[in-house]
Structures are given as structure tokens and as C-alpha cells.
XYZ file of N, CA, C and O in Angstrom:
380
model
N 1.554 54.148 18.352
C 0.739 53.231 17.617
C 1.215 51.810 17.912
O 2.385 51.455 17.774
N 0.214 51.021 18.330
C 0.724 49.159 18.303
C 0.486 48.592 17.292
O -0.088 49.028 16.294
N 0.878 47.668 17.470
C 0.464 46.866 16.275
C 0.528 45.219 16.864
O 1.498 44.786 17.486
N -0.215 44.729 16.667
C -0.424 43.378 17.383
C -0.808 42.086 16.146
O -1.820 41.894 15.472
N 0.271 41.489 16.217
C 0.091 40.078 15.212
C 0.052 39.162 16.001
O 0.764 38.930 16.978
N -1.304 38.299 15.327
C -0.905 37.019 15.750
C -1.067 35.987 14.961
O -1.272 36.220 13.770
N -1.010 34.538 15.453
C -0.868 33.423 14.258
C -2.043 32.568 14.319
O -1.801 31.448 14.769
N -2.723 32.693 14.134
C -3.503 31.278 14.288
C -3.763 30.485 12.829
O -3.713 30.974 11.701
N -4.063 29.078 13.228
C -4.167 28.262 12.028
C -5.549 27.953 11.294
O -6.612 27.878 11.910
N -5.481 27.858 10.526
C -6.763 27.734 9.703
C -6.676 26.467 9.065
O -5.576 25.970 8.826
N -7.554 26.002 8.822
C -7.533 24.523 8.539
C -8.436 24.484 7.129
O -9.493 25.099 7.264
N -8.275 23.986 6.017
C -9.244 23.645 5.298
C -9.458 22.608 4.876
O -8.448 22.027 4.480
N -10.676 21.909 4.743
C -10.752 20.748 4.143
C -11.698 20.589 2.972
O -12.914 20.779 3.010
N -10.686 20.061 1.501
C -11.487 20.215 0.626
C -11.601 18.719 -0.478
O -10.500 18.480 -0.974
N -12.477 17.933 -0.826
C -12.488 16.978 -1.647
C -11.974 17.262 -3.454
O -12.649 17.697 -4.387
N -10.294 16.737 -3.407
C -9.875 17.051 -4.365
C -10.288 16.146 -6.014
O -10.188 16.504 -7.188
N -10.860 14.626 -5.236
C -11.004 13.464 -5.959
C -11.811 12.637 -5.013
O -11.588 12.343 -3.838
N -13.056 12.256 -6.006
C -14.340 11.281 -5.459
C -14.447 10.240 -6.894
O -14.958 10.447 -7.995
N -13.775 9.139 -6.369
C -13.646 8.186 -7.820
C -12.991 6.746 -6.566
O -12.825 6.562 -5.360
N -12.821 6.039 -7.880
C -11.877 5.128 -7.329
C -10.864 4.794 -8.360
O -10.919 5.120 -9.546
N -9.797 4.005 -7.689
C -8.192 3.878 -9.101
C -7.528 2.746 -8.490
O -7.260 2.629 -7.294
N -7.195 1.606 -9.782
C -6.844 0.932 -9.519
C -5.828 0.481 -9.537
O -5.696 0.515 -10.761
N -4.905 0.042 -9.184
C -3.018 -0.777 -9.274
C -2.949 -1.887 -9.464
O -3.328 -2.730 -8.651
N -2.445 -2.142 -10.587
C -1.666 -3.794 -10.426
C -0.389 -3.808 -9.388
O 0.545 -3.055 -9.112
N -0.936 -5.231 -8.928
C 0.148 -5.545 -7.979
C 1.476 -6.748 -9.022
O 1.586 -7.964 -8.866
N 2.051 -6.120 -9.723
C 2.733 -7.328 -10.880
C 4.148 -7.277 -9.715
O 4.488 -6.204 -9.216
N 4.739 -8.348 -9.454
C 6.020 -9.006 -8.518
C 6.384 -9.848 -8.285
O 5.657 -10.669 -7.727
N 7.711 -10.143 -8.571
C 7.848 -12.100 -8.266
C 8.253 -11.792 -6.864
O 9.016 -10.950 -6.390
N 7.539 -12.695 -6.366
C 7.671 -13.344 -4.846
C 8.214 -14.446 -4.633
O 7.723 -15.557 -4.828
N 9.531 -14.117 -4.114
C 10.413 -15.704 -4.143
C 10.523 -15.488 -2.696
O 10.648 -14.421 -2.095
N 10.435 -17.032 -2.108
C 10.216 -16.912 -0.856
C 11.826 -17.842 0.139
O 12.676 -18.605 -0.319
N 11.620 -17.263 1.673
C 12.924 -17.015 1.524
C 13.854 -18.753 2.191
O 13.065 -19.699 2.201
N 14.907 -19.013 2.540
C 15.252 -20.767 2.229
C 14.547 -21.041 3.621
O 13.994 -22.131 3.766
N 14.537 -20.317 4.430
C 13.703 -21.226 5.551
C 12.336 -21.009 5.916
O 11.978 -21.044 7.093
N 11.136 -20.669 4.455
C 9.641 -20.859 4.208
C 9.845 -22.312 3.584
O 10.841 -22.628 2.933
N 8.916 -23.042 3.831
C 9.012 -24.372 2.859
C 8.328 -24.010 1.655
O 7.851 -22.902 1.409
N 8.317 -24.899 1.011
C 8.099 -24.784 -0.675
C 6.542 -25.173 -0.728
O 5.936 -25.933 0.028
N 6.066 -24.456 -1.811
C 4.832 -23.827 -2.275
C 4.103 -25.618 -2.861
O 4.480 -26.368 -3.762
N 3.253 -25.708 -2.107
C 2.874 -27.153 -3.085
C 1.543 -26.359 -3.844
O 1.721 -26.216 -5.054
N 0.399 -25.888 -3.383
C -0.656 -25.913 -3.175
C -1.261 -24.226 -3.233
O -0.848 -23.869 -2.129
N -1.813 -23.252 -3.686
C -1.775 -21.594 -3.044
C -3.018 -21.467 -2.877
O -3.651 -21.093 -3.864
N -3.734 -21.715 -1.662
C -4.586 -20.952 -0.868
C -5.225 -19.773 -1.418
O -6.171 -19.745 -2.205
N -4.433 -18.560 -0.777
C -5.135 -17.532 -1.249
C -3.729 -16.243 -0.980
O -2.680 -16.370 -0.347
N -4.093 -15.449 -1.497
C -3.072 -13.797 -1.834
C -4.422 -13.031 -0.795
O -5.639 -13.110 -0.627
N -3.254 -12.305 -0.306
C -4.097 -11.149 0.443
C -3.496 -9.855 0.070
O -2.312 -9.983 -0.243
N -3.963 -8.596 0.003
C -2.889 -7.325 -0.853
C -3.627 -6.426 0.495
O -4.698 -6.835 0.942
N -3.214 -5.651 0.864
C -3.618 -4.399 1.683
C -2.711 -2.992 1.685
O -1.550 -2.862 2.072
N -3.615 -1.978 1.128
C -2.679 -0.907 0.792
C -2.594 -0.104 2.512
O -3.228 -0.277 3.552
N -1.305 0.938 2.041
C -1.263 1.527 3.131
C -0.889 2.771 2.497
O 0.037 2.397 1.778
N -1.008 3.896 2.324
C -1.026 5.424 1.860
C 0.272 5.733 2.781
O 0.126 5.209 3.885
N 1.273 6.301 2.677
C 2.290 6.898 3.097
C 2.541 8.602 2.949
O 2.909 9.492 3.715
N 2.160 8.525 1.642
C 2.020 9.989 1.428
C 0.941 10.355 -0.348
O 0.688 9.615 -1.299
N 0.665 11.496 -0.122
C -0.330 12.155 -1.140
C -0.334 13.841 -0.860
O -0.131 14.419 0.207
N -0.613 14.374 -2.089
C -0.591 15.658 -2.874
C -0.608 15.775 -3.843
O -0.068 15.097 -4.717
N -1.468 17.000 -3.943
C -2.049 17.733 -5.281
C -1.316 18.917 -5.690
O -1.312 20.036 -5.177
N -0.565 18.381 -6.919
C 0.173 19.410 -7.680
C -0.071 19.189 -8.980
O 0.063 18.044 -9.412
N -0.471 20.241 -9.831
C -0.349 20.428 -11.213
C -1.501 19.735 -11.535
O -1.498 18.961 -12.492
N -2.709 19.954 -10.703
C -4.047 19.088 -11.297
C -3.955 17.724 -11.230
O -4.827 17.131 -11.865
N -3.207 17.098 -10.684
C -2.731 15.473 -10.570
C -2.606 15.312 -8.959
O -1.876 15.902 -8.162
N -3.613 14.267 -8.761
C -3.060 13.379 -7.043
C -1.878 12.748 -7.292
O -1.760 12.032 -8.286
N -0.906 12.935 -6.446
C 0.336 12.024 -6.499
C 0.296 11.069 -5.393
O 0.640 11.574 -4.324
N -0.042 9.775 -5.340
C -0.115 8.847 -4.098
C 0.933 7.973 -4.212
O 1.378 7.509 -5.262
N 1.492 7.663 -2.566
C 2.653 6.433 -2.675
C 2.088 5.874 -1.278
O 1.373 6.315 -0.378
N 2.622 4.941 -1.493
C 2.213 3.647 -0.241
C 2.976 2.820 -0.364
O 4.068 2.916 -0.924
N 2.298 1.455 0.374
C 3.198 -0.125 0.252
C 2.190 -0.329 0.417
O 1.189 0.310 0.741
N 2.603 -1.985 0.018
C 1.374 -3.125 -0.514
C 1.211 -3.931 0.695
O 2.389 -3.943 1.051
N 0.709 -4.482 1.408
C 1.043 -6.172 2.331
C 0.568 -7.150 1.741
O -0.611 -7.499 1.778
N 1.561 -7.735 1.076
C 0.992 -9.053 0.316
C 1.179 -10.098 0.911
O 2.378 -10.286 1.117
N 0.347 -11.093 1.391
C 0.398 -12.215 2.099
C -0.108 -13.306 0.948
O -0.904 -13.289 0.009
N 0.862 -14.324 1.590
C 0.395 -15.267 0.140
C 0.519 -16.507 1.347
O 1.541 -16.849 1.942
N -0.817 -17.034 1.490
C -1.375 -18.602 1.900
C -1.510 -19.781 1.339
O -2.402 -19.797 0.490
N -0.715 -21.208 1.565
C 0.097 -21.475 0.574
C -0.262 -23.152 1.247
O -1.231 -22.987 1.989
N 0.072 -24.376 1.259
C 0.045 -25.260 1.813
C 1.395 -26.209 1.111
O 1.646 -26.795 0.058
N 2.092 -25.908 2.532
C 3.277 -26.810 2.369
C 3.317 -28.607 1.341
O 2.671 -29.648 1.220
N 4.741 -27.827 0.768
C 4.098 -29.177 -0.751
C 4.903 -30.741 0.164
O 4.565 -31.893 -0.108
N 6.087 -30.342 1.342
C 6.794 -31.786 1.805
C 5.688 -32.024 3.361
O 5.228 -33.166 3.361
N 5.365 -31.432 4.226
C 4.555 -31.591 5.607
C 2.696 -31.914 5.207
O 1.858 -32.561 5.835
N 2.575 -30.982 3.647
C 1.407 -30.642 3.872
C 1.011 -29.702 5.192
O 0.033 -29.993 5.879
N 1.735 -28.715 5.444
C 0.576 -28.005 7.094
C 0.280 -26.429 5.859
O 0.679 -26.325 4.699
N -0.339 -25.659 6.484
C -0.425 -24.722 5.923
C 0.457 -23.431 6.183
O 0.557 -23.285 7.401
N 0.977 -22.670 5.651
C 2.162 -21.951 5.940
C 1.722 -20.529 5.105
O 0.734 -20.443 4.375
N 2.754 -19.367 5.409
C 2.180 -18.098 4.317
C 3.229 -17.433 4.323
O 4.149 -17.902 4.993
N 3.383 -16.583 3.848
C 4.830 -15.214 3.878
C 4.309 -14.465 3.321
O 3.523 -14.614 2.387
N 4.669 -13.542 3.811
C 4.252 -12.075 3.730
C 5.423 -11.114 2.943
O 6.625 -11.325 2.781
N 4.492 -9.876 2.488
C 5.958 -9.168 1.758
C 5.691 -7.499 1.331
O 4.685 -7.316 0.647
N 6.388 -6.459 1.628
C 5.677 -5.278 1.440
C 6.458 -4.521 0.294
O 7.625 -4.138 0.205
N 5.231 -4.442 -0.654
C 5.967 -3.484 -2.337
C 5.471 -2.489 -1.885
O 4.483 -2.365 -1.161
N 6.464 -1.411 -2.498
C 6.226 -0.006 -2.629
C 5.104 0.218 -3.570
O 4.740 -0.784 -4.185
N 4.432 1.417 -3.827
C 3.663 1.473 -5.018
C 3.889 3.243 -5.406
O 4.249 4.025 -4.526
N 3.647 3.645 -6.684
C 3.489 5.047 -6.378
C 2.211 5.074 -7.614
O 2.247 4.188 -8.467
N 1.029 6.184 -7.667
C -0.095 6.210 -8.303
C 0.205 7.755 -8.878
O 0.984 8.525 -8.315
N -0.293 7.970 -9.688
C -0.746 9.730 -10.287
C -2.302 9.376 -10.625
O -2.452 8.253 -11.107
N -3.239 9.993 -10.487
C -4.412 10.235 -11.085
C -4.919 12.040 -11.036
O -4.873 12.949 -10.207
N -5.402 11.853 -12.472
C -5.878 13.378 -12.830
C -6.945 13.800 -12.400
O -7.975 13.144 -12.558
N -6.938 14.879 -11.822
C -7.997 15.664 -11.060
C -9.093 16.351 -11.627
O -9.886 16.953 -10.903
């Protein structure tokens, strides 16, 4: 008698969560001695990036980092200048 195993992979894809969820981005941003100093702030830019996610216990668990760019206009040259800075984040939302 044989017996013949084999492996193949199966793939599934299933929509665990169709919503949207939101994060505060709360952080002091001190910028570092050789950015010049803040006269003026332009504009904040935030861009998430997902690192990792899973569904355990009826809950999405999401973590990422932030890219926060902050556009700024130099308060001694006047030119325009920015610094950038990446927060961790971690999310739970219920399924």
C-alpha cells in the first residue's frame, strides 16, 4: 500500500473589517539644534505606514509609524525649511 502526501498552499482571502478608524497624532516635536527655529508653520503632513496587523479575539490589532513632516518658515533667514519625524502608533478596533 502507498501512501502519497503532499503540501500545497491554499490561500484565503477574507474581509475582516470595511469601516474606517481614526488616530490622534498627540507629540511634541522638538526639533533638532541644527533645524533653525520655527517663526511661521506652513503646514503638518502625517502619512501612515501599516507594519503589521491581525485578527485575534474579534479585534484588528494594527501597528505602524506615522511620517510627520512639519513645513515651517525660518523665523532668523525667513527661507522655508521642514523636519520630518516618524511615531510609532498601535490601533485595536472591534470586529
Amino acid at each position: 500500500m502507498e501512501c502519497k502526501i503532499s503540501a500545497d498552499r491554499i490561500l484565503v482571502n477574507e474581509t475582516v473589517y470595511e469601516g474606517t478608524a481614526e488616530q490622534a497624532v498627540d507629540t511634541d516635536f522638538t526639533l533638532p539644534d541644527f533645524c533653525p527655529d520655527i517663526g511661521k508653520i506652513f503646514k503638518c503632513d502625517a502619512a501612515a505606514r501599516l507594519t503589521s496587523k491581525n485578527v485575534k479575539n474579534g479585534k484588528l490589532h494594527l501597528e505602524g509609524t506615522t511620517k510627520l513632516t512639519v513645513y515651517y518658515l525660518d523665523s532668523v533667514d525667513k527661507k522655508l525649511a521642514c523636519c520630518t519625524r516618524d511615531i510609532p502608533f498601535s490601533k485595536e478596533i472591534a470586529v
